[in-house]
PDB file of C-alpha atoms and ligand atoms in Angstrom:
ATOM      1  CA  UNK J  21      15.651   4.751 -21.653  1.00  0.00           C
ATOM      2  CA  UNK J  22      18.085   6.414 -19.766  1.00  0.00           C
ATOM      3  CA  UNK J  23      21.804   5.875 -20.428  1.00  0.00           C
ATOM      4  CA  UNK J  24      23.958   7.171 -17.591  1.00  0.00           C
ATOM      5  CA  UNK J  25      27.310   7.900 -18.359  1.00  0.00           C
ATOM      6  CA  UNK J  26      29.551   9.558 -15.522  1.00  0.00           C
ATOM      7  CA  UNK J  27      32.475  11.763 -16.196  1.00  0.00           C
ATOM      8  CA  UNK J  28      32.915  12.692 -12.560  1.00  0.00           C
ATOM      9  CA  UNK J  29      36.577  14.017 -13.154  1.00  0.00           C
ATOM     10  CA  UNK J  30      35.815  16.257 -15.829  1.00  0.00           C
ATOM     11  CA  UNK J  31      35.552  20.211 -14.945  1.00  0.00           C
ATOM     12  CA  UNK J  32      31.983  20.108 -16.268  1.00  0.00           C
ATOM     13  CA  UNK J  33      30.965  17.331 -14.515  1.00  0.00           C
ATOM     14  CA  UNK J  34      28.502  19.368 -12.220  1.00  0.00           C
ATOM     15  CA  UNK J  35      27.370  21.735 -14.746  1.00  0.00           C
ATOM     16  CA  UNK J  36      26.301  18.390 -16.872  1.00  0.00           C
ATOM     17  CA  UNK J  37      24.718  16.859 -13.678  1.00  0.00           C
ATOM     18  CA  UNK J  38      22.546  20.148 -13.277  1.00  0.00           C
ATOM     19  CA  UNK J  39      21.367  19.579 -16.918  1.00  0.00           C
ATOM     20  CA  UNK J  40      20.810  16.086 -16.599  1.00  0.00           C
ATOM     21  CA  UNK J  41      18.659  16.369 -13.270  1.00  0.00           C
ATOM     22  CA  UNK J  42      16.623  19.078 -14.851  1.00  0.00           C
ATOM     23  CA  UNK J  43      16.068  17.123 -17.801  1.00  0.00           C
ATOM     24  CA  UNK J  44      14.996  13.984 -15.714  1.00  0.00           C
ATOM     25  CA  UNK J  45      12.263  15.842 -13.701  1.00  0.00           C
ATOM     26  CA  UNK J  46      10.898  17.980 -16.917  1.00  0.00           C
ATOM     27  CA  UNK J  47       7.411  18.126 -17.334  1.00  0.00           C
ATOM     28  CA  UNK J  48       6.724  15.669 -14.289  1.00  0.00           C
ATOM     29  CA  UNK J  49       5.045  17.188 -10.742  1.00  0.00           C
ATOM     30  CA  UNK J  50       4.966  14.109  -8.763  1.00  0.00           C
ATOM     31  CA  UNK J  51       7.646  14.900  -5.936  1.00  0.00           C
ATOM     32  CA  UNK J  52       8.142  11.106  -5.116  1.00  0.00           C
ATOM     33  CA  UNK J  53       8.493  10.215  -8.604  1.00  0.00           C
ATOM     34  CA  UNK J  54      11.289  12.933  -9.130  1.00  0.00           C
ATOM     35  CA  UNK J  55      13.071  12.303  -5.999  1.00  0.00           C
ATOM     36  CA  UNK J  56      13.537   8.538  -6.949  1.00  0.00           C
ATOM     37  CA  UNK J  57      14.771   9.301 -10.226  1.00  0.00           C
ATOM     38  CA  UNK J  58      17.026  12.183  -8.948  1.00  0.00           C
ATOM     39  CA  UNK J  59      18.771   9.597  -6.034  1.00  0.00           C
ATOM     40  CA  UNK J  60      19.152   6.956  -8.850  1.00  0.00           C
ATOM     41  CA  UNK J  61      21.139   9.354 -11.124  1.00  0.00           C
ATOM     42  CA  UNK J  62      22.883  11.219  -8.373  1.00  0.00           C
ATOM     43  CA  UNK J  63      23.980   7.639  -6.811  1.00  0.00           C
ATOM     44  CA  UNK J  64      24.992   6.170 -10.407  1.00  0.00           C
ATOM     45  CA  UNK J  65      26.995   9.352 -11.541  1.00  0.00           C
ATOM     46  CA  UNK J  66      29.081  10.237  -8.518  1.00  0.00           C
ATOM     47  CA  UNK J  67      31.417   7.370  -7.597  1.00  0.00           C
ATOM     48  CA  UNK J  68      32.181   5.803  -4.173  1.00  0.00           C
ATOM     49  CA  UNK J  69      28.954   6.010  -2.502  1.00  0.00           C
ATOM     50  CA  UNK J  70      27.019   3.413  -0.419  1.00  0.00           C
ATOM     51  CA  UNK J  71      23.940   5.580   0.103  1.00  0.00           C
ATOM     52  CA  UNK J  72      21.876   8.661  -1.541  1.00  0.00           C
ATOM     53  CA  UNK J  73      18.712   9.605  -0.668  1.00  0.00           C
ATOM     54  CA  UNK J  74      16.220  12.044   0.588  1.00  0.00           C
ATOM     55  CA  UNK J  75      14.495  12.568   3.980  1.00  0.00           C
ATOM     56  CA  UNK J  76      11.748  14.993   3.994  1.00  0.00           C
ATOM     57  CA  UNK J  77      10.419  17.209   6.710  1.00  0.00           C
ATOM     58  CA  UNK J  78       6.858  16.155   8.150  1.00  0.00           C
ATOM     59  CA  UNK J  79       5.396  19.391   9.590  1.00  0.00           C
ATOM     60  CA  UNK J  80       3.092  17.081  11.115  1.00  0.00           C
ATOM     61  CA  UNK J  81       5.266  14.614  12.924  1.00  0.00           C
ATOM     62  CA  UNK J  82       7.915  17.557  13.295  1.00  0.00           C
ATOM     63  CA  UNK J  83      10.676  15.267  12.159  1.00  0.00           C
ATOM     64  CA  UNK J  84      12.524  14.112   8.766  1.00  0.00           C
ATOM     65  CA  UNK J  85      11.049  10.769   7.154  1.00  0.00           C
ATOM     66  CA  UNK J  86      13.048   8.726   4.662  1.00  0.00           C
ATOM     67  CA  UNK J  87      12.234   9.068   1.275  1.00  0.00           C
ATOM     68  CA  UNK J  88      13.226   7.895  -2.110  1.00  0.00           C
ATOM     69  CA  UNK J  89      16.838   6.420  -1.899  1.00  0.00           C
ATOM     70  CA  UNK J  90      19.350   3.858  -3.385  1.00  0.00           C
ATOM     71  CA  UNK J  91      21.427   1.894  -0.681  1.00  0.00           C
ATOM     72  CA  UNK J  92      20.687  -0.205   2.044  1.00  0.00           C
ATOM     73  CA  UNK J  93      17.336   0.053   4.250  1.00  0.00           C
ATOM     74  CA  UNK J  94      17.950   3.053   6.564  1.00  0.00           C
ATOM     75  CA  UNK J  95      16.421   4.672   9.579  1.00  0.00           C
ATOM     76  CA  UNK J  96      13.197   5.855   9.098  1.00  0.00           C
ATOM     77  CA  UNK J  97      12.465   9.095  11.327  1.00  0.00           C
ATOM     78  CA  UNK J  98      15.233  11.882  12.463  1.00  0.00           C
ATOM     79  CA  UNK J  99      14.311  14.339  14.786  1.00  0.00           C
ATOM     80  CA  UNK J 100      15.599  18.000  14.163  1.00  0.00           C
ATOM     81  CA  UNK J 101      18.434  17.868  16.635  1.00  0.00           C
ATOM     82  CA  UNK J 102      19.896  14.625  15.544  1.00  0.00           C
ATOM     83  CA  UNK J 103      22.562  13.309  13.466  1.00  0.00           C
ATOM     84  CA  UNK J 104      23.952  14.938  10.479  1.00  0.00           C
ATOM     85  CA  UNK J 105      20.835  15.113   8.583  1.00  0.00           C
ATOM     86  CA  UNK J 106      19.068  16.898  11.690  1.00  0.00           C
ATOM     87  CA  UNK J 107      21.832  19.354  11.859  1.00  0.00           C
ATOM     88  CA  UNK J 108      21.656  20.373   8.199  1.00  0.00           C
ATOM     89  CA  UNK J 109      17.866  20.787   8.678  1.00  0.00           C
ATOM     90  CA  UNK J 110      17.836  22.731  11.852  1.00  0.00           C
ATOM     91  CA  UNK J 111      20.908  25.160  10.653  1.00  0.00           C
ATOM     92  CA  UNK J 112      19.734  25.396   7.229  1.00  0.00           C
ATOM     93  CA  UNK J 113      23.361  24.516   6.262  1.00  0.00           C
ATOM     94  CA  UNK J 114      25.200  22.047   4.104  1.00  0.00           C
ATOM     95  CA  UNK J 115      26.844  19.509   6.487  1.00  0.00           C
ATOM     96  CA  UNK J 116      30.289  18.184   5.327  1.00  0.00           C
ATOM     97  CA  UNK J 117      31.427  15.523   7.527  1.00  0.00           C
ATOM     98  CA  UNK J 118      34.822  13.825   6.776  1.00  0.00           C
ATOM     99  CA  UNK J 119      34.816  11.049   9.254  1.00  0.00           C
ATOM    100  CA  UNK J 120      31.275  10.262  10.713  1.00  0.00           C
ATOM    101  CA  UNK J 121      32.996   8.577  13.791  1.00  0.00           C
ATOM    102  CA  UNK J 122      34.173  12.020  14.572  1.00  0.00           C
ATOM    103  CA  UNK J 123      30.685  13.582  14.461  1.00  0.00           C
ATOM    104  CA  UNK J 124      28.655  13.645  17.753  1.00  0.00           C
ATOM    105  CA  UNK J 125      25.648  12.241  17.518  1.00  0.00           C
ATOM    106  CA  UNK J 126      26.121  10.778  14.226  1.00  0.00           C
ATOM    107  CA  UNK J 127      23.379   8.330  13.599  1.00  0.00           C
ATOM    108  CA  UNK J 128      24.675   4.933  11.759  1.00  0.00           C
ATOM    109  CA  UNK J 129      22.244   3.126   9.140  1.00  0.00           C
ATOM    110  CA  UNK J 130      25.014   1.428   7.656  1.00  0.00           C
ATOM    111  CA  UNK J 131      28.201   0.698   9.408  1.00  0.00           C
ATOM    112  CA  UNK J 132      30.079   0.939   6.231  1.00  0.00           C
ATOM    113  CA  UNK J 133      29.464   4.571   5.813  1.00  0.00           C
ATOM    114  CA  UNK J 134      32.659   6.930   6.893  1.00  0.00           C
ATOM    115  CA  UNK J 135      32.045  10.022   5.341  1.00  0.00           C
ATOM    116  CA  UNK J 136      28.921  12.097   4.567  1.00  0.00           C
ATOM    117  CA  UNK J 137      27.726  15.311   2.940  1.00  0.00           C
ATOM    118  CA  UNK J 138      23.812  16.233   3.606  1.00  0.00           C
ATOM    119  CA  UNK J 139      22.205  19.293   1.805  1.00  0.00           C
ATOM    120  CA  UNK J 140      19.367  20.816   2.855  1.00  0.00           C
ATOM    121  CA  UNK J 141      16.429  21.229   0.388  1.00  0.00           C
ATOM    122  CA  UNK J 142      15.310  25.032   0.804  1.00  0.00           C
ATOM    123  CA  UNK J 143      12.266  26.479  -0.933  1.00  0.00           C
ATOM    124  CA  UNK J 144      11.123  29.982  -0.195  1.00  0.00           C
ATOM    125  CA  UNK J 145      13.445  30.197   2.802  1.00  0.00           C
ATOM    126  CA  UNK J 146      12.048  27.074   4.248  1.00  0.00           C
ATOM    127  CA  UNK J 147      13.822  23.682   4.571  1.00  0.00           C
ATOM    128  CA  UNK J 148      11.619  20.891   3.423  1.00  0.00           C
ATOM    129  CA  UNK J 149      13.925  17.997   3.549  1.00  0.00           C
ATOM    130  CA  UNK J 150      17.524  16.884   3.082  1.00  0.00           C
ATOM    131  CA  UNK J 151      19.711  15.116   0.411  1.00  0.00           C
ATOM    132  CA  UNK J 152      21.951  12.646   2.410  1.00  0.00           C
ATOM    133  CA  UNK J 153      25.081  11.273   0.443  1.00  0.00           C
ATOM    134  CA  UNK J 154      27.160   8.360   2.249  1.00  0.00           C
ATOM    135  CA  UNK J 155      30.561   7.366   1.364  1.00  0.00           C
ATOM    136  CA  UNK J 156      32.414   4.295   2.742  1.00  0.00           C
ATOM    137  CA  UNK J 157      35.660   6.441   2.343  1.00  0.00           C
ATOM    138  CA  UNK J 158      36.961   8.873   4.923  1.00  0.00           C
ATOM    139  CA  UNK J 159      36.946  12.283   3.434  1.00  0.00           C
ATOM    140  CA  UNK J 160      35.029  11.439   0.102  1.00  0.00           C
ATOM    141  CA  UNK J 161      33.442  14.473  -0.231  1.00  0.00           C
ATOM    142  CA  UNK J 162      35.255  17.774  -1.060  1.00  0.00           C
ATOM    143  CA  UNK J 163      34.413  21.515  -1.090  1.00  0.00           C
ATOM    144  CA  UNK J 164      33.801  21.109  -4.724  1.00  0.00           C
ATOM    145  CA  UNK J 165      31.076  18.191  -4.285  1.00  0.00           C
ATOM    146  CA  UNK J 166      29.400  20.347  -1.338  1.00  0.00           C
ATOM    147  CA  UNK J 167      29.506  23.869  -3.074  1.00  0.00           C
ATOM    148  CA  UNK J 168      28.065  22.341  -6.445  1.00  0.00           C
ATOM    149  CA  UNK J 169      25.404  20.066  -5.266  1.00  0.00           C
ATOM    150  CA  UNK J 170      24.180  23.005  -2.862  1.00  0.00           C
ATOM    151  CA  UNK J 171      23.705  25.254  -5.973  1.00  0.00           C
ATOM    152  CA  UNK J 172      22.140  22.528  -8.152  1.00  0.00           C
ATOM    153  CA  UNK J 173      19.745  21.674  -5.253  1.00  0.00           C
ATOM    154  CA  UNK J 174      18.515  25.313  -4.715  1.00  0.00           C
ATOM    155  CA  UNK J 175      17.370  25.209  -8.354  1.00  0.00           C
ATOM    156  CA  UNK J 176      16.085  21.531  -8.264  1.00  0.00           C
ATOM    157  CA  UNK J 177      14.108  22.499  -4.739  1.00  0.00           C
ATOM    158  CA  UNK J 178      12.432  25.618  -6.358  1.00  0.00           C
ATOM    159  CA  UNK J 179      10.884  23.212  -8.998  1.00  0.00           C
ATOM    160  CA  UNK J 180      10.074  19.818  -7.339  1.00  0.00           C
ATOM    161  CA  UNK J 181       8.183  21.133  -4.302  1.00  0.00           C
TER     162      UNK J 181
HETATM  163  N1  SME W 210      23.906   9.261   8.978  1.00  0.00           N
HETATM  164  C1  SME W 210      22.662   9.936   9.080  1.00  0.00           C
HETATM  165  C2  SME W 210      21.602   9.118   9.047  1.00  0.00           C
HETATM  166  C3  SME W 210      21.013   8.742   7.636  1.00  0.00           C
HETATM  167  S1  SME W 210      21.858   7.517   7.021  1.00  0.00           S
HETATM  168  O1  SME W 210      23.144   7.748   6.732  1.00  0.00           O
HETATM  169  C4  SME W 210      21.161   7.073   5.580  1.00  0.00           C
HETATM  170  C5  SME W 210      22.599  11.107  10.116  1.00  0.00           C
HETATM  171  O2  SME W 210      23.686  11.058  10.963  1.00  0.00           O
HETATM  172  O3  SME W 210      21.589  12.028  10.225  1.00  0.00           O
END
């Protein structure tokens, strides 16, 4: 049984999160099982979110396709030139959007979402997907969240893919 305790305000939160996620995927090679558990853990430990999940790049379809997530059903396919996720994919850069209403081309899957953080999942210099976090609050995500999640998911991506 997994007991999820969140101490988000602690300085050690992201160090702990990295250890917890590595422990969660240890010994398991199935990509979808690992992404499912990671999305659950992140969703339940980082407060004030309404959606947390993955889009994976399909080399066949040349677009991002919905993967495991927590939250309401979301759009299934995202072209690389579209939305916040497409921007993270095509630039290989984390996208920190304080107000999604001000982001040209934002794709609204849940009208409740007001801010968004998207982290590219990179292995061997190739973007294989993105982690997408949505919050119902404007400016929910800070530089601290973006930098720490980027670092953690650079490491996680090397392990899970
Ligand atoms: N808002 C995203 C689409 C995915 S949903 O938020 C789950 C975007 O603009 O790419």
